[in-house]
Tab-separated table of C-alpha atoms and ligand atoms in Angstrom:
chain	number	residue	atom	x	y	z
A	1	MET	CA	-0.152	0.361	0.054
A	2	GLN	CA	1.688	3.292	-0.662
A	3	ARG	CA	0.569	6.018	1.782
A	4	PRO	CA	0.640	9.411	1.102
A	5	TYR	CA	3.569	11.478	2.454
A	6	ASN	CA	2.641	13.270	5.637
A	7	PHE	CA	4.669	16.299	6.287
A	8	ALA	CA	3.138	17.322	9.849
A	9	PRO	CA	4.319	18.832	12.237
A	10	GLY	CA	3.579	16.972	15.380
A	11	PRO	CA	1.505	14.354	15.465
A	12	ALA	CA	3.748	13.402	13.019
A	13	ALA	CA	4.634	10.663	10.314
A	14	LEU	CA	5.967	7.408	12.076
A	15	PRO	CA	8.117	4.914	10.083
A	16	GLN	CA	5.864	2.171	8.201
A	17	PRO	CA	7.431	-0.508	9.113
A	18	VAL	CA	6.499	0.254	13.166
A	19	LEU	CA	3.026	1.333	12.394
A	20	GLU	CA	2.955	-2.522	10.624
A	21	GLN	CA	4.150	-4.103	13.084
A	22	ALA	CA	2.351	-2.229	15.901
A	23	ALA	CA	-1.021	-3.858	13.838
A	24	ALA	CA	0.465	-7.343	13.709
A	25	GLU	CA	0.546	-7.110	17.220
A	26	MET	CA	-2.587	-5.118	17.950
A	27	LEU	CA	-4.426	-8.363	19.379
A	28	ASP	CA	-2.073	-10.362	20.931
A	29	TRP	CA	0.601	-8.887	21.987
A	30	GLN	CA	3.871	-11.677	22.612
A	31	GLY	CA	1.455	-14.130	23.450
A	32	ALA	CA	-0.224	-12.864	26.112
A	33	GLY	CA	-3.611	-12.891	24.519
A	34	MET	CA	-4.025	-9.186	24.785
A	35	SER	CA	-2.571	-6.153	23.105
A	36	VAL	CA	0.355	-4.412	25.109
A	37	MET	CA	-2.159	-1.293	26.003
A	38	GLU	CA	-4.204	-4.071	28.271
A	39	VAL	CA	-0.900	-5.965	29.857
A	40	SER	CA	-0.114	-4.148	33.487
A	41	HIS	CA	2.947	-1.909	33.674
A	42	ARG	CA	3.879	-3.832	37.065
A	43	SER	CA	4.110	-7.382	34.920
A	44	ALA	CA	7.376	-8.964	33.933
A	45	ALA	CA	6.634	-8.623	30.034
A	46	PHE	CA	5.856	-4.854	30.394
A	47	GLU	CA	8.888	-4.214	32.250
A	48	GLU	CA	11.353	-5.929	29.948
A	49	MET	CA	9.718	-4.501	27.049
A	50	HIS	CA	10.389	-0.828	29.434
A	51	ASN	CA	14.041	-0.958	30.047
A	52	ARG	CA	14.852	-2.582	26.535
A	53	SER	CA	13.661	0.771	24.956
A	54	LEU	CA	15.405	2.611	27.931
A	55	ASP	CA	18.443	0.750	26.980
A	56	ASN	CA	17.839	1.460	22.868
A	57	LEU	CA	17.324	5.274	23.623
A	58	ARG	CA	20.592	5.404	25.775
A	59	LYS	CA	22.625	3.700	23.109
A	60	LEU	CA	21.113	5.585	19.726
A	61	LEU	CA	21.940	8.594	21.925
A	62	LYS	CA	25.512	7.984	23.484
A	63	LEU	CA	24.366	9.326	26.474
A	64	PRO	CA	26.748	9.209	29.613
A	65	ASP	CA	26.382	7.332	32.942
A	66	ASP	CA	25.464	10.251	34.487
A	67	PHE	CA	22.152	11.142	32.952
A	68	THR	CA	19.225	9.405	33.761
A	69	ILE	CA	16.262	9.003	30.931
A	70	LEU	CA	12.395	9.435	32.664
A	71	TYR	CA	9.534	8.678	30.500
A	72	LEU	CA	7.286	10.986	31.648
A	73	GLN	CA	3.747	12.696	30.383
A	74	GLY	CA	2.369	16.025	30.288
A	75	GLY	CA	4.077	17.261	26.677
A	76	ALA	CA	7.311	19.307	26.537
A	77	SER	CA	4.571	21.750	27.936
A	78	GLY	CA	4.479	20.161	31.212
A	79	HIS	CA	8.217	20.188	32.082
A	80	ASN	CA	8.488	24.026	31.091
A	81	ALA	CA	7.420	23.996	34.364
A	82	ALA	CA	8.541	21.126	35.972
A	83	ILE	CA	11.692	21.603	34.938
A	84	PRO	CA	12.213	25.154	36.991
A	85	MET	CA	10.264	23.452	40.003
A	86	ASN	CA	12.766	20.914	39.898
A	87	ILE	CA	15.779	22.160	39.314
A	88	CYS	CA	15.489	25.922	40.757
A	89	ALA	CA	15.205	27.316	44.020
A	90	PRO	CA	12.108	30.203	43.577
A	91	ASP	CA	14.189	32.823	43.812
A	92	ASP	CA	17.005	31.233	41.407
A	93	VAL	CA	17.522	32.926	37.923
A	94	ALA	CA	17.015	30.901	34.725
A	95	ASN	CA	18.021	32.525	31.244
A	96	MET	CA	15.868	32.196	28.864
A	97	VAL	CA	17.173	32.519	25.321
A	98	ILE	CA	14.650	33.061	22.693
A	99	THR	CA	14.554	32.162	18.622
A	100	GLY	CA	10.912	31.310	18.446
A	101	ALA	CA	7.560	30.492	19.699
A	102	TRP	CA	7.937	27.769	21.967
A	103	SER	CA	11.011	29.084	23.813
A	104	VAL	CA	8.388	31.727	24.151
A	105	LYS	CA	6.129	29.363	25.290
A	106	SER	CA	9.001	27.749	27.960
A	107	ALA	CA	10.004	31.316	29.839
A	108	LYS	CA	6.239	31.701	30.412
A	109	ASP	CA	5.630	28.519	31.948
A	110	ALA	CA	8.669	28.884	33.965
A	111	GLN	CA	7.384	32.154	35.719
A	112	PRO	CA	5.896	31.104	38.730
A	113	TYR	CA	8.304	29.125	39.697
A	114	CYS	CA	11.947	30.848	39.458
A	115	GLN	CA	13.311	34.273	38.156
A	116	VAL	CA	12.767	34.391	34.698
A	117	HIS	CA	15.668	36.130	32.860
A	118	GLU	CA	15.622	37.405	28.973
A	119	ALA	CA	19.064	36.512	27.999
A	120	ALA	CA	18.665	37.169	24.087
A	121	ASN	CA	15.084	37.277	21.762
A	122	ALA	CA	16.092	37.118	18.289
A	123	LYS	CA	12.092	38.185	17.574
A	124	THR	CA	12.231	40.398	14.010
A	125	ALA	CA	10.514	44.044	14.120
A	126	ASP	CA	7.344	42.106	12.056
A	127	GLY	CA	7.360	39.400	14.655
A	128	GLY	CA	9.341	36.698	13.164
A	129	PHE	CA	12.374	34.653	14.041
A	130	LEU	CA	15.157	34.127	11.752
A	131	HIS	CA	18.142	33.329	13.438
A	132	VAL	CA	20.014	32.240	16.540
A	133	PRO	CA	22.068	35.283	18.366
A	134	GLU	CA	25.450	35.009	18.664
A	135	PHE	CA	26.532	33.519	22.105
A	136	ALA	CA	29.099	36.451	22.974
A	137	SER	CA	25.830	39.032	22.366
A	138	TRP	CA	24.049	36.790	25.275
A	139	ASP	CA	23.343	38.808	28.706
A	140	LEU	CA	23.633	35.808	30.732
A	141	LYS	CA	23.391	36.101	34.479
A	142	PRO	CA	24.358	34.004	37.107
A	143	ALA	CA	21.916	31.812	37.193
A	144	ALA	CA	20.373	27.428	38.039
A	145	MET	CA	19.564	27.229	34.240
A	146	THR	CA	19.855	28.782	30.651
A	147	LEU	CA	17.197	27.300	28.603
A	148	ILE	CA	17.425	26.997	24.646
A	149	CYS	CA	15.410	25.420	22.104
A	150	SER	CA	17.471	23.531	20.242
A	151	ASN	CA	15.167	23.333	17.056
A	152	GLU	CA	12.042	26.061	16.802
A	153	THR	CA	9.384	23.450	15.252
A	154	VAL	CA	6.978	26.664	13.575
A	155	HIS	CA	10.293	28.705	12.825
A	156	GLY	CA	12.284	26.457	11.391
A	157	VAL	CA	15.481	27.720	13.250
A	158	GLN	CA	17.884	25.554	15.082
A	159	PHE	CA	20.691	25.763	17.112
A	160	PRO	CA	23.723	24.424	14.638
A	161	GLU	CA	25.534	23.317	18.196
A	162	PHE	CA	24.935	23.873	21.773
A	163	PRO	CA	26.136	26.962	23.564
A	164	ASP	CA	28.769	26.384	26.674
A	165	VAL	CA	26.767	27.698	29.609
A	166	ALA	CA	28.462	26.704	32.400
A	167	SER	CA	31.650	28.474	32.006
A	168	HIS	CA	29.723	31.707	32.533
A	169	ASP	CA	27.854	30.289	35.537
A	170	ALA	CA	24.796	30.686	33.593
A	171	GLY	CA	23.786	27.103	35.425
A	172	ALA	CA	22.844	23.808	33.438
A	173	LEU	CA	21.993	24.217	29.816
A	174	VAL	CA	18.058	23.054	29.520
A	175	VAL	CA	17.492	21.963	25.745
A	176	ASP	CA	13.574	21.778	24.392
A	177	CYS	CA	14.608	19.307	21.915
A	178	SER	CA	11.065	17.810	21.189
A	179	SER	CA	11.392	18.495	17.608
A	180	ASP	CA	15.228	17.571	16.504
A	181	ILE	CA	15.989	14.928	19.383
A	182	LEU	CA	17.644	11.482	17.446
A	183	SER	CA	17.980	13.527	14.007
A	184	ARG	CA	21.621	14.776	14.792
A	185	PRO	CA	24.121	13.815	17.704
A	186	PHE	CA	24.080	15.643	20.522
A	187	ASP	CA	26.971	16.861	22.816
A	188	TRP	CA	26.085	15.744	26.183
A	189	SER	CA	28.830	17.741	27.849
A	190	LYS	CA	27.035	20.906	27.188
A	191	ILE	CA	24.248	19.875	28.524
A	192	GLY	CA	22.082	19.430	31.858
A	193	VAL	CA	18.706	18.448	30.924
A	194	ALA	CA	17.329	17.803	27.763
A	195	PHE	CA	13.449	17.740	27.336
A	196	GLY	CA	10.505	16.833	24.838
A	197	GLY	CA	7.197	15.242	23.194
A	198	ALA	CA	7.721	12.456	21.746
A	199	GLN	CA	5.216	12.914	19.320
A	200	LYS	CA	7.690	13.925	16.274
A	201	ASN	CA	10.828	11.702	16.066
A	202	ILE	CA	9.926	8.899	18.464
A	203	GLY	CA	6.549	8.115	18.700
A	204	PRO	CA	2.488	8.824	19.382
A	205	ALA	CA	1.477	11.996	22.173
A	206	GLY	CA	1.365	11.608	25.388
A	207	LEU	CA	4.633	9.961	25.951
A	208	ALA	CA	7.307	12.771	27.461
A	209	LEU	CA	11.283	12.747	27.851
A	210	VAL	CA	13.452	14.135	30.246
A	211	ILE	CA	16.779	13.503	30.137
A	212	ILE	CA	18.725	14.929	33.200
A	213	ARG	CA	22.098	15.009	34.468
A	214	LYS	CA	21.884	13.043	37.831
A	215	ASP	CA	23.270	15.822	39.879
A	216	LEU	CA	20.443	17.891	38.723
A	217	LEU	CA	17.804	15.388	41.159
A	218	GLY	CA	16.988	15.681	44.574
A	219	LYS	CA	16.513	19.434	44.322
A	220	ALA	CA	12.186	19.797	43.467
A	221	GLN	CA	10.957	23.018	45.257
A	222	ALA	CA	8.151	21.932	48.253
A	223	ILE	CA	5.414	22.529	46.296
A	224	THR	CA	5.852	19.609	43.356
A	225	PRO	CA	3.845	17.114	42.825
A	226	ARG	CA	5.458	13.914	43.401
A	227	VAL	CA	4.175	12.867	39.563
A	228	TRP	CA	6.444	15.594	38.534
A	229	ASN	CA	9.504	14.937	40.720
A	230	TYR	CA	12.402	13.754	38.704
A	231	GLN	CA	14.037	12.094	41.633
A	232	THR	CA	10.972	10.161	42.375
A	233	ALA	CA	10.617	9.200	39.062
A	234	HIS	CA	14.405	8.689	38.652
A	235	ASP	CA	14.129	6.406	41.690
A	236	ALA	CA	11.568	4.212	40.469
A	237	ASN	CA	12.885	3.621	36.599
A	238	SER	CA	9.719	6.167	35.577
A	239	LEU	CA	6.915	3.626	36.663
A	240	HIS	CA	6.201	5.301	40.129
A	241	HIS	CA	2.945	5.378	38.614
A	242	THR	CA	1.104	4.126	35.346
A	243	PRO	CA	3.214	5.296	32.551
A	244	SER	CA	2.216	6.044	28.888
A	245	THR	CA	2.664	2.359	28.299
A	246	TYR	CA	1.637	2.317	24.443
A	247	GLY	CA	4.071	5.009	23.720
A	248	ILE	CA	6.575	3.622	25.155
A	249	TYR	CA	6.245	-0.014	23.564
A	250	LEU	CA	5.907	2.481	20.011
A	251	ALA	CA	8.646	4.436	21.327
A	252	GLY	CA	10.789	1.546	21.392
A	253	LEU	CA	9.388	0.147	18.198
A	254	VAL	CA	10.650	3.289	16.485
A	255	PHE	CA	14.204	2.563	18.418
A	256	ASP	CA	14.443	-0.578	16.949
A	257	TRP	CA	13.822	0.737	13.511
A	258	LEU	CA	16.198	3.203	14.356
A	259	LEU	CA	18.849	1.412	15.152
A	260	GLU	CA	18.254	-0.951	12.163
A	261	GLN	CA	18.721	2.377	9.819
A	262	GLY	CA	22.124	2.276	11.336
A	263	GLY	CA	21.430	4.884	14.234
A	264	VAL	CA	21.964	8.393	14.820
A	265	ASP	CA	24.863	8.973	12.870
A	266	ALA	CA	23.334	7.777	9.712
A	267	ILE	CA	20.051	8.733	10.142
A	268	GLU	CA	21.390	12.637	10.246
A	269	GLN	CA	23.399	11.789	6.729
A	270	ILE	CA	19.492	11.169	5.342
A	271	ASN	CA	18.512	14.210	7.055
A	272	ASN	CA	21.463	16.184	5.751
A	273	GLN	CA	20.720	14.989	2.387
A	274	LYS	CA	16.493	15.535	2.388
A	275	ALA	CA	16.948	19.181	3.631
A	276	ALA	CA	20.051	20.034	1.063
A	277	LEU	CA	17.772	18.699	-1.292
A	278	LEU	CA	14.297	21.247	-0.506
A	279	TYR	CA	16.574	24.130	0.512
A	280	ASP	CA	18.565	23.926	-2.954
A	281	TYR	CA	15.610	23.535	-5.050
A	282	ILE	CA	13.449	26.697	-2.738
A	283	ASP	CA	16.995	29.074	-2.838
A	284	GLN	CA	17.178	28.993	-6.853
A	285	SER	CA	13.680	28.854	-7.632
A	286	SER	CA	11.731	32.163	-8.335
A	287	MET	CA	8.792	31.194	-6.909
A	288	TYR	CA	9.619	29.831	-3.634
A	289	GLU	CA	11.335	31.585	-0.295
A	290	ASN	CA	13.001	30.603	2.853
A	291	ARG	CA	13.680	33.476	4.922
A	292	VAL	CA	15.768	32.195	7.514
A	293	GLN	CA	19.785	32.680	8.596
A	294	VAL	CA	21.509	29.913	6.098
A	295	PRO	CA	23.270	29.128	9.083
A	296	TYR	CA	20.108	28.696	11.533
A	297	ARG	CA	17.948	26.809	9.049
A	298	SER	CA	16.119	23.836	10.641
A	299	LYS	CA	16.999	20.366	8.710
A	300	MET	CA	13.551	19.248	10.319
A	301	ASN	CA	11.129	21.574	9.762
A	302	ILE	CA	11.609	24.148	6.372
A	303	PRO	CA	8.935	26.863	6.069
A	304	PHE	CA	8.634	28.218	2.646
A	305	PHE	CA	6.630	31.452	1.032
A	306	LEU	CA	5.049	31.619	-2.575
A	307	ALA	CA	5.953	34.679	-3.972
A	308	ASP	CA	2.287	34.826	-4.575
A	309	GLU	CA	0.296	34.294	-2.026
A	310	ALA	CA	-2.968	34.270	-3.591
A	311	LEU	CA	-1.678	31.213	-4.689
A	312	ASN	CA	-1.383	29.318	-1.128
A	313	ALA	CA	-4.826	27.492	-1.443
A	314	GLU	CA	-4.210	26.034	-5.032
A	315	PHE	CA	-1.230	24.733	-3.822
A	316	LEU	CA	-2.212	23.075	-0.741
A	317	ALA	CA	-5.400	21.316	-3.260
A	318	GLN	CA	-3.107	20.291	-5.412
A	319	SER	CA	-0.521	18.813	-3.089
A	320	VAL	CA	-2.979	17.299	-1.226
A	321	ASP	CA	-4.095	15.400	-5.039
A	322	ALA	CA	-0.354	14.406	-5.045
A	323	GLY	CA	-0.151	12.590	-2.059
A	324	LEU	CA	1.822	15.577	-0.143
A	325	LEU	CA	-0.198	16.467	3.503
A	326	ASN	CA	-0.239	18.635	5.934
A	327	LEU	CA	2.236	20.912	4.077
A	328	ARG	CA	0.130	24.345	5.277
A	329	GLY	CA	2.606	26.871	7.681
A	330	HIS	CA	1.708	27.899	11.307
A	331	ARG	CA	-0.944	29.824	11.259
A	332	SER	CA	1.104	32.447	13.277
A	333	VAL	CA	3.712	32.152	10.171
A	334	GLY	CA	1.533	31.539	7.292
A	335	GLY	CA	2.762	30.304	4.309
A	336	MET	CA	3.996	26.333	3.779
A	337	ARG	CA	5.907	24.512	6.560
A	338	ALA	CA	7.942	20.960	5.348
A	339	SER	CA	8.152	19.093	8.536
A	340	ILE	CA	10.922	16.110	7.466
A	341	TYR	CA	11.421	14.223	10.572
A	342	ASN	CA	13.562	11.174	10.680
A	343	SER	CA	10.739	8.646	9.636
A	344	MET	CA	10.497	11.004	6.386
A	345	PRO	CA	12.247	8.936	3.358
A	346	LEU	CA	14.654	10.743	0.415
A	347	ALA	CA	11.818	9.590	-1.888
A	348	GLY	CA	9.306	11.428	0.183
A	349	VAL	CA	11.164	15.175	-0.243
A	350	GLN	CA	11.755	14.151	-3.856
A	351	ALA	CA	8.302	13.835	-4.205
A	352	LEU	CA	7.995	17.358	-2.630
A	353	VAL	CA	10.155	18.860	-4.992
A	354	ALA	CA	8.964	17.573	-8.239
A	355	PHE	CA	5.740	18.617	-7.239
A	356	MET	CA	7.106	22.069	-6.211
A	357	GLN	CA	8.969	22.114	-9.771
A	358	GLU	CA	5.862	21.333	-11.418
A	359	PHE	CA	3.945	24.074	-9.583
A	360	GLU	CA	6.307	26.584	-10.292
A	361	ARG	CA	6.471	25.420	-14.336
A	362	THR	CA	2.902	25.487	-14.363
A	363	HIS	CA	2.044	29.105	-12.844
D	1	PMP	N1	8.710	22.594	22.240
D	1	PMP	C1	8.200	22.480	20.995
D	1	PMP	C2	9.774	22.748	19.850
D	1	PMP	C3	7.374	21.908	19.961
D	1	PMP	O1	7.794	21.518	18.652
D	1	PMP	C4	6.492	21.384	21.040
D	1	PMP	C5	4.995	20.768	20.030
D	1	PMP	N2	5.144	21.303	18.874
D	1	PMP	C6	6.362	21.608	22.454
D	1	PMP	C7	7.387	22.150	22.742
D	1	PMP	C8	5.088	21.525	23.102
D	1	PMP	O2	5.057	20.116	23.056
D	1	PMP	P1	3.658	19.348	23.591
D	1	PMP	O3	2.458	20.001	23.028
D	1	PMP	O4	4.232	17.932	23.933
D	1	PMP	O5	3.679	20.077	25.376
């Protein structure tokens, strides 16, 4: 069955072999006579699967032993609040580096739990975001944490590398990596906490991940609910309450699939190829435009505009007919956006470019 290519920003496309395996196991998971959703999270079979997925994720991320992986809920948004609650005292400063819509939200959500300080803000005069400000220009205060969003899903702005905030007494680097985790290697020596929702490169919505250096545990504010306390989650191997069991199962299948592809280094090569194909075509075209400064262009979310915006509706209608779904840009940005996470094959981007070429030729 040839399915359409889904360019949605999240919930996003999942690898087809993963969906096929999940479908095959729906009624009878591992001979249990029931689906994995109906199995106790306290059963030996579940725990074995849970631990295997954690081990494989650690392997894929090349994660050092001094970090723990927590499977939680509440989306990335919940952890915008829970992270300062866990690692800051109420009077500690949290530096925020604003490079798009998601870091704006992180700063807002952190407000009740720490002293939020805007260390940089890349917003343009017309409200857009097109770059990451130079590290040397950031106004970093002595702080318990400094937050960045490694890939701004809405604006298509990505950090090419992670800043060394520890050398500036700016606390733990906290990275919202919802939309680029597992798409490229991360330098863990720079990171204190990496977090995100699963619904782009990992699995279904409902599972959230917090990857935290263990020395940052055990500092939660007294008001922290127990389900949001990272020490509690770490001590219980993320099984202190009922986790997102189906989310963990599907994430595990995605990790198996990614290991079969050759892991993060191999998928990064394909991601680079896919992004280059689309950007190179857009840049030489007189019909399409991407406005993000070249060094900060996202390899996961590629916004673009038609020179004649009056053609937007026709472009979208024809793209659906061509089997290319969900290309409409975010409502705050307009235009188009192609989200090309790990599970988007090179053939999907080739099909998109061929469609854009034909649309340009006929218009
Ligand atoms: N951060 C980023 C970078 C995102 O792309 C998103 C979701 N699109 C979020 C945070 C919010 O995630 P959630 O809906 O899981 O709270």
